[in-house]
PDB file of C-alpha atoms and ligand atoms in Angstrom:
ATOM      1  CA  MET P   1      -4.547   7.703 -15.169  1.00 38.00           C
ATOM      2  CA  ASP P   2      -1.655   6.341 -16.447  1.00 42.00           C
ATOM      3  CA  LYS P   3      -1.343   2.413 -15.724  1.00 43.00           C
ATOM      4  CA  MET P   4       2.103   1.573 -15.279  1.00 48.00           C
ATOM      5  CA  GLU P   5       4.055  -1.816 -17.211  1.00 57.00           C
ATOM      6  CA  ASN P   6       7.068  -0.833 -14.427  1.00 84.00           C
ATOM      7  CA  TYR P   7       7.063   1.131 -11.450  1.00 92.00           C
ATOM      8  CA  ILE P   8      10.340   2.945 -12.827  1.00 93.00           C
ATOM      9  CA  ILE P   9       9.615   7.323 -12.461  1.00 93.00           C
ATOM     10  CA  ASP P  10      12.457   9.449 -14.133  1.00 94.00           C
ATOM     11  CA  LEU P  11      12.110  12.069 -11.069  1.00 95.00           C
ATOM     12  CA  THR P  12      13.746  14.339 -14.090  1.00 94.00           C
ATOM     13  CA  ASP P  13      10.866  14.365 -16.198  1.00 92.00           C
ATOM     14  CA  SER P  14       7.981  17.469 -14.824  1.00 88.00           C
ATOM     15  CA  ARG P  15       5.639  15.735 -16.215  1.00 90.00           C
ATOM     16  CA  ILE P  16       5.327  13.160 -13.026  1.00 91.00           C
ATOM     17  CA  VAL P  17       4.426  15.946 -10.641  1.00 92.00           C
ATOM     18  CA  GLY P  18       0.670  16.205 -10.131  1.00 89.00           C
ATOM     19  CA  THR P  19       0.326  13.334 -12.511  1.00 89.00           C
ATOM     20  CA  SER P  20      -1.695   9.772 -10.635  1.00 93.00           C
ATOM     21  CA  TYR P  21       0.060   6.224 -11.725  1.00 93.00           C
ATOM     22  CA  GLU P  22      -1.791   3.195 -11.054  1.00 94.00           C
ATOM     23  CA  PHE P  23      -0.175   0.419 -10.443  1.00 94.00           C
ATOM     24  CA  VAL P  24      -2.220  -3.004 -10.436  1.00 94.00           C
ATOM     25  CA  ILE P  25      -0.439  -6.093  -8.704  1.00 95.00           C
ATOM     26  CA  GLY P  26      -0.699  -9.623  -8.825  1.00 95.00           C
ATOM     27  CA  ASP P  27       1.617 -12.537  -7.976  1.00 94.00           C
ATOM     28  CA  SER P  28       4.500 -12.182 -10.123  1.00 92.00           C
ATOM     29  CA  PHE P  29       4.398  -9.265  -8.124  1.00 93.00           C
ATOM     30  CA  PHE P  30       5.127 -10.781  -5.011  1.00 93.00           C
ATOM     31  CA  GLU P  31       6.909 -14.255  -5.616  1.00 91.00           C
ATOM     32  CA  GLN P  32      10.116 -11.808  -7.296  1.00 90.00           C
ATOM     33  CA  PHE P  33      10.411 -10.489  -3.370  1.00 90.00           C
ATOM     34  CA  GLY P  34      10.147 -13.452  -2.025  1.00 88.00           C
ATOM     35  CA  GLY P  35       9.340 -12.841   1.231  1.00 90.00           C
ATOM     36  CA  ILE P  36       6.354 -13.239   3.446  1.00 92.00           C
ATOM     37  CA  ILE P  37       3.923 -12.335   0.726  1.00 96.00           C
ATOM     38  CA  SER P  38       3.432 -15.900  -1.247  1.00 94.00           C
ATOM     39  CA  ARG P  39       0.529 -14.061  -3.007  1.00 96.00           C
ATOM     40  CA  GLY P  40      -1.213 -10.825  -3.858  1.00 97.00           C
ATOM     41  CA  ASP P  41      -4.424  -8.639  -5.704  1.00 97.00           C
ATOM     42  CA  ILE P  42      -3.517  -5.025  -4.867  1.00 97.00           C
ATOM     43  CA  HIS P  43      -4.413  -2.318  -6.765  1.00 97.00           C
ATOM     44  CA  THR P  44      -1.922   0.783  -5.930  1.00 97.00           C
ATOM     45  CA  VAL P  45      -2.062   4.838  -7.110  1.00 97.00           C
ATOM     46  CA  VAL P  46       0.366   6.700  -6.272  1.00 96.00           C
ATOM     47  CA  THR P  47       0.466  10.952  -6.698  1.00 96.00           C
ATOM     48  CA  CYS P  48       3.973  13.144  -6.813  1.00 95.00           C
ATOM     49  CA  GLU P  49       3.805  16.605  -5.499  1.00 95.00           C
ATOM     50  CA  TYR P  50       7.077  18.425  -5.340  1.00 94.00           C
ATOM     51  CA  SER P  51       7.947  21.400  -3.467  1.00 93.00           C
ATOM     52  CA  GLY P  52      11.180  22.942  -1.958  1.00 91.00           C
ATOM     53  CA  SER P  53      13.508  20.510  -4.221  1.00 92.00           C
ATOM     54  CA  LEU P  54      12.021  17.433  -2.872  1.00 96.00           C
ATOM     55  CA  PHE P  55       9.756  14.990  -4.192  1.00 96.00           C
ATOM     56  CA  ARG P  56       6.448  13.450  -1.742  1.00 96.00           C
ATOM     57  CA  PHE P  57       4.610  10.490  -3.364  1.00 97.00           C
ATOM     58  CA  SER P  58       1.887   9.452  -1.795  1.00 97.00           C
ATOM     59  CA  ILE P  59       1.565   5.621  -2.259  1.00 98.00           C
ATOM     60  CA  HIS P  60      -1.970   4.267  -1.321  1.00 98.00           C
ATOM     61  CA  SER P  61      -2.474   0.625  -1.733  1.00 98.00           C
ATOM     62  CA  GLU P  62      -5.596  -1.430  -1.334  1.00 98.00           C
ATOM     63  CA  GLY P  63      -6.757  -5.368  -2.076  1.00 98.00           C
ATOM     64  CA  LYS P  64      -5.486  -8.242  -0.286  1.00 98.00           C
ATOM     65  CA  VAL P  65      -2.588 -11.105  -0.097  1.00 98.00           C
ATOM     66  CA  ILE P  66      -2.116 -14.177   0.965  1.00 97.00           C
ATOM     67  CA  THR P  67       0.318 -15.025   3.679  1.00 96.00           C
ATOM     68  CA  PRO P  68       1.197 -17.878   5.863  1.00 95.00           C
ATOM     69  CA  CYS P  69      -0.735 -18.289   9.031  1.00 95.00           C
ATOM     70  CA  ASP P  70       1.658 -18.090  11.785  1.00 93.00           C
ATOM     71  CA  ARG P  71      -0.348 -21.213  13.735  1.00 91.00           C
ATOM     72  CA  CYS P  72      -1.604 -23.814  10.698  1.00 92.00           C
ATOM     73  CA  LEU P  73       0.993 -22.677   7.800  1.00 92.00           C
ATOM     74  CA  ALA P  74      -2.379 -22.849   5.664  1.00 93.00           C
ATOM     75  CA  ASP P  75      -2.938 -19.854   3.374  1.00 95.00           C
ATOM     76  CA  VAL P  76      -4.869 -16.424   5.288  1.00 95.00           C
ATOM     77  CA  GLU P  77      -5.521 -14.230   3.435  1.00 95.00           C
ATOM     78  CA  LEU P  78      -5.606 -10.186   4.917  1.00 96.00           C
ATOM     79  CA  MET P  79      -6.857  -7.108   3.669  1.00 96.00           C
ATOM     80  CA  ILE P  80      -4.945  -4.305   3.215  1.00 97.00           C
ATOM     81  CA  ASP P  81      -5.876  -0.625   2.816  1.00 98.00           C
ATOM     82  CA  THR P  82      -2.538   1.439   3.603  1.00 98.00           C
ATOM     83  CA  THR P  83      -1.021   5.079   2.684  1.00 98.00           C
ATOM     84  CA  ASP P  84       2.233   5.607   2.756  1.00 97.00           C
ATOM     85  CA  MET P  85       4.424   8.938   2.111  1.00 97.00           C
ATOM     86  CA  LEU P  86       7.961   8.206   0.228  1.00 97.00           C
ATOM     87  CA  VAL P  87      10.174  11.850  -0.104  1.00 97.00           C
ATOM     88  CA  ALA P  88      12.642  11.787  -2.363  1.00 97.00           C
ATOM     89  CA  LYS P  89      15.429  14.364  -4.338  1.00 96.00           C
ATOM     90  CA  LEU P  90      17.851  14.301  -7.023  1.00 96.00           C
ATOM     91  CA  GLY P  91      21.832  14.198  -6.045  1.00 96.00           C
ATOM     92  CA  THR P  92      24.867  13.075  -7.058  1.00 95.00           C
ATOM     93  CA  SER P  93      24.161   9.183  -6.188  1.00 93.00           C
ATOM     94  CA  TYR P  94      22.000   6.772  -4.900  1.00 93.00           C
ATOM     95  CA  SER P  95      21.312   6.955  -1.191  1.00 95.00           C
ATOM     96  CA  ASP P  96      18.276   5.680   1.020  1.00 94.00           C
ATOM     97  CA  ASP P  97      18.964   7.221   4.832  1.00 93.00           C
ATOM     98  CA  GLY P  98      15.546   5.762   5.853  1.00 88.00           C
ATOM     99  CA  ASP P  99      13.942   9.663   5.291  1.00 91.00           C
ATOM    100  CA  CYS P 100      14.770  10.377   1.899  1.00 96.00           C
ATOM    101  CA  VAL P 101      15.864   8.809  -1.128  1.00 97.00           C
ATOM    102  CA  THR P 102      18.296  10.170  -3.300  1.00 97.00           C
ATOM    103  CA  VAL P 103      18.299   9.756  -6.846  1.00 96.00           C
ATOM    104  CA  ASP P 104      21.412  10.119  -9.107  1.00 95.00           C
ATOM    105  CA  SER P 105      20.589  13.061 -11.302  1.00 94.00           C
ATOM    106  CA  ASN P 106      22.611  11.561 -14.174  1.00 94.00           C
ATOM    107  CA  ASP P 107      19.905   9.195 -14.722  1.00 91.00           C
ATOM    108  CA  GLY P 108      16.988   9.912 -12.760  1.00 94.00           C
ATOM    109  CA  GLU P 109      15.317   6.899 -12.273  1.00 93.00           C
ATOM    110  CA  LEU P 110      13.415   6.115  -9.375  1.00 94.00           C
ATOM    111  CA  ASP P 111      12.697   2.302  -8.819  1.00 93.00           C
ATOM    112  CA  LEU P 112       9.150   2.575  -7.107  1.00 95.00           C
ATOM    113  CA  SER P 113       8.902  -1.709  -6.536  1.00 94.00           C
ATOM    114  CA  SER P 114      10.556  -2.359  -3.645  1.00 92.00           C
ATOM    115  CA  PHE P 115       9.007   0.225  -1.649  1.00 95.00           C
ATOM    116  CA  ILE P 116       5.033  -0.332  -3.029  1.00 96.00           C
ATOM    117  CA  TYR P 117       6.351  -3.064  -1.678  1.00 96.00           C
ATOM    118  CA  GLU P 118       7.702  -2.527   2.063  1.00 95.00           C
ATOM    119  CA  PHE P 119       4.629  -0.520   3.027  1.00 97.00           C
ATOM    120  CA  ILE P 120       2.567  -3.369   1.868  1.00 97.00           C
ATOM    121  CA  THR P 121       4.438  -5.468   4.348  1.00 96.00           C
ATOM    122  CA  LEU P 122       4.452  -3.168   6.872  1.00 95.00           C
ATOM    123  CA  SER P 123       0.854  -2.437   7.505  1.00 96.00           C
ATOM    124  CA  LEU P 124      -0.196  -6.642   7.976  1.00 96.00           C
ATOM    125  CA  PRO P 125      -0.421  -7.344  11.783  1.00 93.00           C
ATOM    126  CA  VAL P 126       1.725  -8.321  13.978  1.00 92.00           C
ATOM    127  CA  LYS P 127      -0.036 -11.783  14.289  1.00 93.00           C
ATOM    128  CA  ARG P 128      -1.273 -13.451  10.814  1.00 95.00           C
ATOM    129  CA  VAL P 129      -3.653 -15.929  11.718  1.00 94.00           C
ATOM    130  CA  HIS P 130      -7.172 -17.967  10.992  1.00 94.00           C
ATOM    131  CA  LYS P 131     -10.011 -16.379  12.581  1.00 90.00           C
ATOM    132  CA  ASP P 132     -10.495 -18.761  15.418  1.00 86.00           C
ATOM    133  CA  ASN P 133     -11.691 -21.971  14.967  1.00 87.00           C
ATOM    134  CA  GLU P 134     -10.652 -21.886  10.827  1.00 91.00           C
ATOM    135  CA  CYS P 135      -6.933 -22.601  10.428  1.00 93.00           C
ATOM    136  CA  ASN P 136      -6.218 -26.598   9.707  1.00 90.00           C
ATOM    137  CA  LEU P 137      -6.622 -28.528  11.785  1.00 87.00           C
ATOM    138  CA  GLU P 138      -4.621 -31.581  10.484  1.00 88.00           C
ATOM    139  CA  MET P 139      -1.401 -29.336  10.069  1.00 84.00           C
ATOM    140  CA  ILE P 140      -1.852 -27.977  13.704  1.00 84.00           C
ATOM    141  CA  SER P 141      -1.471 -31.996  15.120  1.00 87.00           C
ATOM    142  CA  VAL P 142       1.036 -32.519  12.466  1.00 85.00           C
ATOM    143  CA  LEU P 143       3.568 -28.829  14.012  1.00 83.00           C
ATOM    144  CA  LYS P 144       2.437 -30.048  16.927  1.00 84.00           C
ATOM    145  CA  LYS P 145       3.459 -33.649  17.384  1.00 84.00           C
ATOM    146  CA  TYR P 146       6.584 -32.026  15.590  1.00 82.00           C
ATOM    147  CA  GLN P 147       7.317 -29.156  18.601  1.00 79.00           C
ATOM    148  CA  ILE P 148       6.930 -31.767  21.241  1.00 76.00           C
ATOM    149  CA  ASP P 149       9.756 -34.218  19.340  1.00 77.00           C
ATOM    150  CA  ILE P 150      12.231 -31.309  19.130  1.00 73.00           C
ATOM    151  CA  GLU P 151      11.972 -30.617  23.040  1.00 74.00           C
ATOM    152  CA  SER P 152      11.789 -34.727  23.948  1.00 73.00           C
ATOM    153  CA  GLU P 153      14.888 -33.864  22.321  1.00 70.00           C
ATOM    154  CA  ASP P 154      16.379 -31.883  24.436  1.00 62.00           C
ATOM    155  CA  LEU P 155      16.227 -34.290  27.558  1.00 56.00           C
TER     156      LEU P 155
HETATM  157 ZN1   ZN F  10      -4.405 -21.089  10.516  1.00 50.34          ZN
END
């Protein structure tokens, strides 16, 4: 298995088919995207199959991420275990219609990082909260006070 420093795969290189790529994803990866995940420790394995001029990437990510709790805003740790498919093909210019990514055959480069990030984000639960009684109570009381202030301003 190859350990990758970056997330770019060259679709014009026939050696990618049948190869497994392994990524160790840490805090800097999530910081770069600046989304709801603030930190993380994820192990991702990508395999590639090719048939009928389509590349099918199976992307499996497992580990943990840190996001703000919906209730108290303090860090909450969530476990991730998701397997997703990404379909790509070579064409005249880069495009992504949601079902298939077309990569310009002149350079053949597909950057997997944003897809890996998206799949991890989509696998998060809708409600990201601490278990009962594990929320930061001090924070909640501050938030509640703030909420009441806003409500009284509306009157
Ligand atoms: Zn909480």
